[in-house]
PDB file of C-alpha atoms and ligand atoms in Angstrom:
ATOM      1  CA  MET W   1      28.176 -71.895  -1.797  1.00 52.00           C
ATOM      2  CA  ASN W   2      29.533 -70.037   1.094  1.00 63.00           C
ATOM      3  CA  VAL W   3      30.051 -71.982   4.245  1.00 80.00           C
ATOM      4  CA  LEU W   4      28.026 -70.529   7.041  1.00 92.00           C
ATOM      5  CA  SER W   5      29.149 -70.152  10.483  1.00 96.00           C
ATOM      6  CA  LEU W   6      27.129 -69.518  13.703  1.00 97.00           C
ATOM      7  CA  GLU W   7      29.466 -66.775  14.617  1.00 97.00           C
ATOM      8  CA  SER W   8      28.696 -64.994  11.295  1.00 97.00           C
ATOM      9  CA  LEU W   9      25.007 -65.229  11.907  1.00 97.00           C
ATOM     10  CA  LEU W  10      25.360 -63.777  15.359  1.00 98.00           C
ATOM     11  CA  ASP W  11      27.412 -60.855  13.939  1.00 98.00           C
ATOM     12  CA  GLN W  12      24.798 -60.493  11.188  1.00 97.00           C
ATOM     13  CA  SER W  13      22.094 -60.199  13.916  1.00 98.00           C
ATOM     14  CA  TRP W  14      23.968 -57.333  15.534  1.00 98.00           C
ATOM     15  CA  ALA W  15      24.579 -55.558  12.186  1.00 98.00           C
ATOM     16  CA  ILE W  16      20.929 -55.652  11.627  1.00 98.00           C
ATOM     17  CA  LEU W  17      20.247 -54.072  14.836  1.00 98.00           C
ATOM     18  CA  GLN W  18      22.998 -51.611  14.354  1.00 98.00           C
ATOM     19  CA  ASN W  19      21.471 -50.751  10.854  1.00 97.00           C
ATOM     20  CA  LEU W  20      18.132 -50.395  12.324  1.00 97.00           C
ATOM     21  CA  ARG W  21      19.354 -48.060  15.126  1.00 95.00           C
ATOM     22  CA  SER W  22      21.174 -45.867  12.483  1.00 95.00           C
ATOM     23  CA  ALA W  23      18.006 -45.548  10.470  1.00 93.00           C
ATOM     24  CA  LYS W  24      15.744 -42.470  10.559  1.00 92.00           C
ATOM     25  CA  THR W  25      13.162 -42.583  13.529  1.00 87.00           C
ATOM     26  CA  SER W  26      10.288 -43.642  11.160  1.00 88.00           C
ATOM     27  CA  GLU W  27      12.192 -46.611   9.968  1.00 92.00           C
ATOM     28  CA  ARG W  28      13.617 -47.752  13.350  1.00 95.00           C
ATOM     29  CA  THR W  29      10.544 -49.608  14.469  1.00 97.00           C
ATOM     30  CA  ILE W  30      10.479 -52.983  16.148  1.00 98.00           C
ATOM     31  CA  THR W  31       7.476 -55.110  16.991  1.00 98.00           C
ATOM     32  CA  LEU W  32       7.148 -55.812  20.892  1.00 98.00           C
ATOM     33  CA  ALA W  33       5.213 -58.753  22.161  1.00 98.00           C
ATOM     34  CA  THR W  34       4.137 -58.769  25.829  1.00 98.00           C
ATOM     35  CA  VAL W  35       1.539 -60.634  27.720  1.00 98.00           C
ATOM     36  CA  ASP W  36      -1.074 -58.544  29.594  1.00 98.00           C
ATOM     37  CA  PRO W  37      -2.099 -58.994  33.236  1.00 97.00           C
ATOM     38  CA  ARG W  38      -5.122 -61.023  32.021  1.00 97.00           C
ATOM     39  CA  GLY W  39      -2.875 -63.446  29.955  1.00 97.00           C
ATOM     40  CA  GLN W  40      -3.690 -61.806  26.655  1.00 98.00           C
ATOM     41  CA  PRO W  41      -0.773 -61.527  24.176  1.00 98.00           C
ATOM     42  CA  GLN W  42      -0.468 -57.842  23.075  1.00 98.00           C
ATOM     43  CA  VAL W  43       1.718 -56.783  20.175  1.00 98.00           C
ATOM     44  CA  CYS W  44       2.771 -53.324  19.156  1.00 98.00           C
ATOM     45  CA  MET W  45       5.339 -51.164  17.480  1.00 97.00           C
ATOM     46  CA  VAL W  46       8.016 -49.204  19.319  1.00 97.00           C
ATOM     47  CA  VAL W  47      10.908 -47.222  18.153  1.00 96.00           C
ATOM     48  CA  LEU W  48      14.462 -48.799  18.948  1.00 97.00           C
ATOM     49  CA  ARG W  49      16.394 -46.083  20.755  1.00 96.00           C
ATOM     50  CA  SER W  50      19.713 -47.633  21.403  1.00 96.00           C
ATOM     51  CA  ILE W  51      21.509 -50.941  21.427  1.00 97.00           C
ATOM     52  CA  GLU W  52      24.599 -52.050  23.319  1.00 98.00           C
ATOM     53  CA  ARG W  53      26.254 -55.257  22.096  1.00 97.00           C
ATOM     54  CA  ASP W  54      28.591 -55.386  25.256  1.00 97.00           C
ATOM     55  CA  ASN W  55      25.780 -55.764  27.482  1.00 97.00           C
ATOM     56  CA  ASN W  56      23.320 -57.433  25.110  1.00 98.00           C
ATOM     57  CA  MET W  57      20.895 -54.619  25.650  1.00 98.00           C
ATOM     58  CA  LEU W  58      18.057 -52.817  23.683  1.00 98.00           C
ATOM     59  CA  GLU W  59      16.235 -49.749  24.636  1.00 97.00           C
ATOM     60  CA  PHE W  60      12.933 -48.294  23.798  1.00 97.00           C
ATOM     61  CA  HIS W  61      10.949 -45.376  25.519  1.00 96.00           C
ATOM     62  CA  THR W  62       7.317 -45.430  26.550  1.00 97.00           C
ATOM     63  CA  ASP W  63       4.442 -43.984  28.437  1.00 97.00           C
ATOM     64  CA  ALA W  64       4.336 -45.137  32.071  1.00 96.00           C
ATOM     65  CA  ASP W  65       0.462 -45.350  31.851  1.00 97.00           C
ATOM     66  CA  SER W  66       0.708 -47.600  28.899  1.00 98.00           C
ATOM     67  CA  LEU W  67      -0.724 -51.224  29.181  1.00 98.00           C
ATOM     68  CA  LYS W  68       2.658 -52.637  28.221  1.00 98.00           C
ATOM     69  CA  CYS W  69       4.044 -51.206  31.381  1.00 98.00           C
ATOM     70  CA  ALA W  70       1.376 -52.773  33.659  1.00 97.00           C
ATOM     71  CA  SER W  71       2.132 -56.111  31.533  1.00 98.00           C
ATOM     72  CA  LEU W  72       5.894 -55.874  32.016  1.00 98.00           C
ATOM     73  CA  ALA W  73       5.430 -54.986  35.802  1.00 97.00           C
ATOM     74  CA  LYS W  74       3.767 -58.517  36.129  1.00 97.00           C
ATOM     75  CA  GLU W  75       5.549 -60.364  33.368  1.00 98.00           C
ATOM     76  CA  PRO W  76       8.928 -58.866  32.289  1.00 98.00           C
ATOM     77  CA  LYS W  77       9.571 -61.444  29.681  1.00 98.00           C
ATOM     78  CA  ALA W  78       8.770 -60.185  26.079  1.00 98.00           C
ATOM     79  CA  GLN W  79       9.727 -60.844  22.570  1.00 98.00           C
ATOM     80  CA  ILE W  80      10.899 -58.346  19.791  1.00 98.00           C
ATOM     81  CA  LEU W  81      10.308 -59.286  16.173  1.00 98.00           C
ATOM     82  CA  ILE W  82      12.344 -57.758  13.409  1.00 98.00           C
ATOM     83  CA  TRP W  83      12.014 -58.576   9.819  1.00 97.00           C
ATOM     84  CA  ARG W  84      14.495 -57.204   7.132  1.00 96.00           C
ATOM     85  CA  PRO W  85      13.254 -57.897   3.698  1.00 95.00           C
ATOM     86  CA  ASN W  86      16.442 -56.571   2.051  1.00 93.00           C
ATOM     87  CA  VAL W  87      18.310 -59.546   3.465  1.00 95.00           C
ATOM     88  CA  SER W  88      15.265 -61.794   4.019  1.00 97.00           C
ATOM     89  CA  VAL W  89      16.206 -62.299   7.869  1.00 98.00           C
ATOM     90  CA  GLN W  90      13.836 -62.513  10.664  1.00 98.00           C
ATOM     91  CA  LEU W  91      14.945 -61.996  14.141  1.00 98.00           C
ATOM     92  CA  ARG W  92      12.995 -63.120  17.232  1.00 98.00           C
ATOM     93  CA  ILE W  93      14.635 -61.792  20.149  1.00 98.00           C
ATOM     94  CA  SER W  94      13.552 -62.901  23.541  1.00 98.00           C
ATOM     95  CA  VAL W  95      14.218 -60.283  26.346  1.00 98.00           C
ATOM     96  CA  GLU W  96      13.638 -59.442  29.898  1.00 98.00           C
ATOM     97  CA  ILE W  97      12.506 -55.917  30.394  1.00 98.00           C
ATOM     98  CA  ASP W  98      13.367 -53.549  33.223  1.00 97.00           C
ATOM     99  CA  LEU W  99      11.272 -50.316  33.269  1.00 97.00           C
ATOM    100  CA  TYR W 100      12.668 -47.275  35.051  1.00 94.00           C
ATOM    101  CA  SER W 101      10.956 -43.871  35.455  1.00 90.00           C
ATOM    102  CA  ASP W 102      13.636 -42.207  38.053  1.00 88.00           C
ATOM    103  CA  ASP W 103      16.823 -39.972  37.999  1.00 89.00           C
ATOM    104  CA  LYS W 104      18.267 -41.877  35.183  1.00 86.00           C
ATOM    105  CA  SER W 105      15.189 -41.539  32.956  1.00 91.00           C
ATOM    106  CA  ARG W 106      15.041 -37.924  33.867  1.00 92.00           C
ATOM    107  CA  LYS W 107      18.702 -37.388  32.669  1.00 92.00           C
ATOM    108  CA  LEU W 108      17.673 -39.004  29.336  1.00 93.00           C
ATOM    109  CA  TRP W 109      14.518 -36.728  29.048  1.00 95.00           C
ATOM    110  CA  ALA W 110      16.727 -33.662  28.091  1.00 91.00           C
ATOM    111  CA  LYS W 111      17.785 -35.708  24.950  1.00 89.00           C
ATOM    112  CA  VAL W 112      14.373 -36.465  23.970  1.00 90.00           C
ATOM    113  CA  PRO W 113      13.396 -34.086  20.948  1.00 87.00           C
ATOM    114  CA  GLY W 114      10.512 -31.662  21.995  1.00 87.00           C
ATOM    115  CA  PRO W 115       8.018 -33.164  19.483  1.00 87.00           C
ATOM    116  CA  SER W 116       8.768 -36.618  21.055  1.00 88.00           C
ATOM    117  CA  GLN W 117       8.411 -35.406  24.606  1.00 92.00           C
ATOM    118  CA  ILE W 118       4.824 -34.323  23.770  1.00 93.00           C
ATOM    119  CA  SER W 119       3.751 -37.893  23.516  1.00 90.00           C
ATOM    120  CA  TYR W 120       4.436 -38.775  27.056  1.00 96.00           C
ATOM    121  CA  GLY W 121       1.715 -38.331  29.449  1.00 96.00           C
ATOM    122  CA  LYS W 122      -1.948 -37.942  28.335  1.00 97.00           C
ATOM    123  CA  SER W 123      -5.081 -36.671  30.012  1.00 97.00           C
ATOM    124  CA  PRO W 124      -7.007 -38.970  30.428  1.00 98.00           C
ATOM    125  CA  PRO W 125      -4.178 -41.484  30.423  1.00 97.00           C
ATOM    126  CA  THR W 126      -3.412 -43.555  27.442  1.00 97.00           C
ATOM    127  CA  GLY W 127      -5.794 -46.405  26.993  1.00 97.00           C
ATOM    128  CA  HIS W 128      -8.667 -44.722  28.770  1.00 98.00           C
ATOM    129  CA  LEU W 129     -12.100 -44.367  26.733  1.00 98.00           C
ATOM    130  CA  ILE W 130     -13.070 -40.926  25.649  1.00 98.00           C
ATOM    131  CA  SER W 131     -16.196 -39.736  24.010  1.00 98.00           C
ATOM    132  CA  ALA W 132     -14.797 -38.059  20.962  1.00 98.00           C
ATOM    133  CA  PRO W 133     -11.552 -38.548  19.058  1.00 97.00           C
ATOM    134  CA  PHE W 134      -9.641 -35.452  20.285  1.00 97.00           C
ATOM    135  CA  ASP W 135     -10.987 -35.437  23.859  1.00 98.00           C
ATOM    136  CA  TYR W 136      -7.629 -35.700  25.367  1.00 97.00           C
ATOM    137  CA  LYS W 137      -4.537 -33.611  26.153  1.00 96.00           C
ATOM    138  CA  ASN W 138      -0.823 -34.167  25.652  1.00 96.00           C
ATOM    139  CA  MET W 139       0.757 -33.474  28.860  1.00 95.00           C
ATOM    140  CA  GLY W 140       4.545 -33.753  27.827  1.00 94.00           C
ATOM    141  CA  SER W 141       5.237 -35.103  31.228  1.00 95.00           C
ATOM    142  CA  ILE W 142       8.703 -36.130  32.349  1.00 95.00           C
ATOM    143  CA  ASP W 143       6.997 -38.272  35.138  1.00 94.00           C
ATOM    144  CA  LYS W 144       5.262 -40.422  32.500  1.00 96.00           C
ATOM    145  CA  PHE W 145       8.600 -41.004  30.449  1.00 96.00           C
ATOM    146  CA  ALA W 146       9.532 -44.608  31.022  1.00 96.00           C
ATOM    147  CA  VAL W 147      12.841 -46.260  29.675  1.00 97.00           C
ATOM    148  CA  ALA W 148      12.635 -49.779  28.913  1.00 98.00           C
ATOM    149  CA  GLU W 149      15.882 -51.718  29.094  1.00 97.00           C
ATOM    150  CA  CYS W 150      15.610 -55.010  27.340  1.00 98.00           C
ATOM    151  CA  ALA W 151      18.183 -57.554  28.253  1.00 98.00           C
ATOM    152  CA  ILE W 152      18.515 -60.080  25.539  1.00 98.00           C
ATOM    153  CA  ARG W 153      18.142 -63.666  26.572  1.00 98.00           C
ATOM    154  CA  LYS W 154      17.842 -65.384  23.252  1.00 98.00           C
ATOM    155  CA  ILE W 155      18.133 -64.600  19.483  1.00 98.00           C
ATOM    156  CA  ASP W 156      16.353 -66.694  16.867  1.00 98.00           C
ATOM    157  CA  PHE W 157      17.791 -66.231  13.324  1.00 98.00           C
ATOM    158  CA  LEU W 158      15.962 -67.256  10.374  1.00 98.00           C
ATOM    159  CA  SER W 159      17.164 -66.519   6.753  1.00 97.00           C
ATOM    160  CA  LEU W 160      14.706 -67.054   3.844  1.00 97.00           C
ATOM    161  CA  GLU W 161      17.333 -66.232   1.261  1.00 91.00           C
ATOM    162  CA  HIS W 162      18.229 -68.838  -1.324  1.00 87.00           C
ATOM    163  CA  THR W 163      18.819 -72.006   1.044  1.00 87.00           C
ATOM    164  CA  HIS W 164      16.689 -71.544   4.271  1.00 96.00           C
ATOM    165  CA  HIS W 165      18.627 -71.773   7.382  1.00 97.00           C
ATOM    166  CA  ARG W 166      18.136 -70.981  11.125  1.00 98.00           C
ATOM    167  CA  ALA W 167      20.063 -70.849  14.356  1.00 98.00           C
ATOM    168  CA  GLN W 168      19.421 -70.028  17.986  1.00 98.00           C
ATOM    169  CA  PHE W 169      21.716 -68.181  20.246  1.00 98.00           C
ATOM    170  CA  LEU W 170      21.158 -68.256  24.059  1.00 98.00           C
ATOM    171  CA  GLN W 171      22.796 -66.002  26.665  1.00 98.00           C
ATOM    172  CA  ILE W 172      23.167 -69.009  29.004  1.00 97.00           C
ATOM    173  CA  ASP W 173      25.311 -70.715  26.391  1.00 97.00           C
ATOM    174  CA  ASP W 174      27.397 -67.530  25.997  1.00 97.00           C
ATOM    175  CA  TRP W 175      26.013 -67.105  22.510  1.00 97.00           C
ATOM    176  CA  ALA W 176      27.572 -70.151  21.129  1.00 96.00           C
ATOM    177  CA  GLY W 177      24.545 -71.060  18.976  1.00 97.00           C
ATOM    178  CA  GLN W 178      22.854 -74.007  17.524  1.00 98.00           C
ATOM    179  CA  TRP W 179      21.647 -74.832  14.252  1.00 98.00           C
ATOM    180  CA  VAL W 180      17.768 -75.391  13.983  1.00 98.00           C
ATOM    181  CA  SER W 181      15.905 -76.961  11.222  1.00 97.00           C
ATOM    182  CA  PRO W 182      14.135 -74.029   9.551  1.00 96.00           C
TER     183      PRO W 182
HETATM  184  C1  LIG U   1       5.389 -46.519  14.048  1.00 52.81           C
HETATM  185  C2  LIG U   1       5.069 -46.402  15.332  1.00 52.81           C
HETATM  186  C3  LIG U   1       5.953 -46.344  16.319  1.00 52.81           C
HETATM  187  C4  LIG U   1       5.598 -46.277  17.665  1.00 52.81           C
HETATM  188  N1  LIG U   1       6.655 -46.084  18.713  1.00 52.81           N
HETATM  189  C5  LIG U   1       6.156 -46.289  19.930  1.00 52.81           C
HETATM  190  C6  LIG U   1       7.259 -46.179  21.153  1.00 52.81           C
HETATM  191  O1  LIG U   1       8.511 -45.997  20.804  1.00 52.81           O
HETATM  192  N2  LIG U   1       6.856 -46.227  22.432  1.00 52.81           N
HETATM  193  C7  LIG U   1       5.659 -46.402  22.665  1.00 52.81           C
HETATM  194  O2  LIG U   1       5.235 -46.494  23.929  1.00 52.81           O
HETATM  195  N3  LIG U   1       4.544 -46.536  21.879  1.00 52.81           N
HETATM  196  C8  LIG U   1       4.890 -46.430  20.462  1.00 52.81           C
HETATM  197  N4  LIG U   1       3.949 -46.591  19.494  1.00 52.81           N
HETATM  198  C9  LIG U   1       2.462 -46.865  19.833  1.00 52.81           C
HETATM  199  C10 LIG U   1       2.524 -48.331  20.360  1.00 52.81           C
HETATM  200  O3  LIG U   1       2.541 -49.142  19.230  1.00 52.81           O
HETATM  201  C11 LIG U   1       0.999 -48.578  21.122  1.00 52.81           C
HETATM  202  O4  LIG U   1      -0.013 -48.297  20.332  1.00 52.81           O
HETATM  203  C12 LIG U   1       0.987 -47.589  22.328  1.00 52.81           C
HETATM  204  O5  LIG U   1       2.284 -47.733  23.005  1.00 52.81           O
HETATM  205  C13 LIG U   1      -0.141 -48.166  23.323  1.00 52.81           C
HETATM  206  O6  LIG U   1       0.274 -49.365  23.880  1.00 52.81           O
HETATM  207  P1  LIG U   1      -0.250 -50.017  25.062  1.00 52.81           P
HETATM  208  O7  LIG U   1      -1.383 -51.096  24.508  1.00 52.81           O
HETATM  209  O8  LIG U   1       0.895 -50.939  25.800  1.00 52.81           O
HETATM  210  O9  LIG U   1      -0.817 -49.057  25.983  1.00 52.81           O
HETATM  211  C14 LIG U   1       4.258 -46.628  18.147  1.00 52.81           C
HETATM  212  C15 LIG U   1       3.287 -46.772  17.104  1.00 52.81           C
HETATM  213  C16 LIG U   1       3.566 -46.858  15.767  1.00 52.81           C
HETATM  214  C17 LIG U   1       2.718 -47.252  14.694  1.00 52.81           C
END
């Protein structure tokens, strides 16, 4: 049996993120959990837009009118869930999210493909009740394009392959890692 090291599990976590980032857009989804202003957990899919291991950052894009933006303005802590069935690994990544819609996001906007630009900004705004399914307009609005920078605080790695094993890596421990009973 291979001897497992914490270091190799951390590397594997980042390799999973890298592979995900390199996949085509429809397969690049991650599950994001936030807590809304009423204290209700909210879970949704978002597309992983970029990763930076040096800074321990992940990025996704969203509509500034979305509930998740209001939620993150009040509670910036969130969790990202990833399951990779090909390697039987679950990653639960605890993050703190900084949202910005400013000059920096405006520079990124130029790189967003046209069909994706259309989805930012709706009239009435996303989440508002409408009287028929298509009673809304896509605004393609740069002002509603929000970039979410996710600073990683913790990675919980669970492998269900052969023998089960689990480890947690914390930023405050400089990612040294600890084994956890699965
Ligand atoms: C496959 C898939 C990918 C999605 N990607 C994004 C995304 O990158 N950004 C985003 O804001 N919403 C994305 N959504 C929609 C969200 O899951 C969610 O329904 C929407 O953002 C409304 O969220 P809210 O409750 O925060 O307003 C995606 C949904 C699916 C099914």
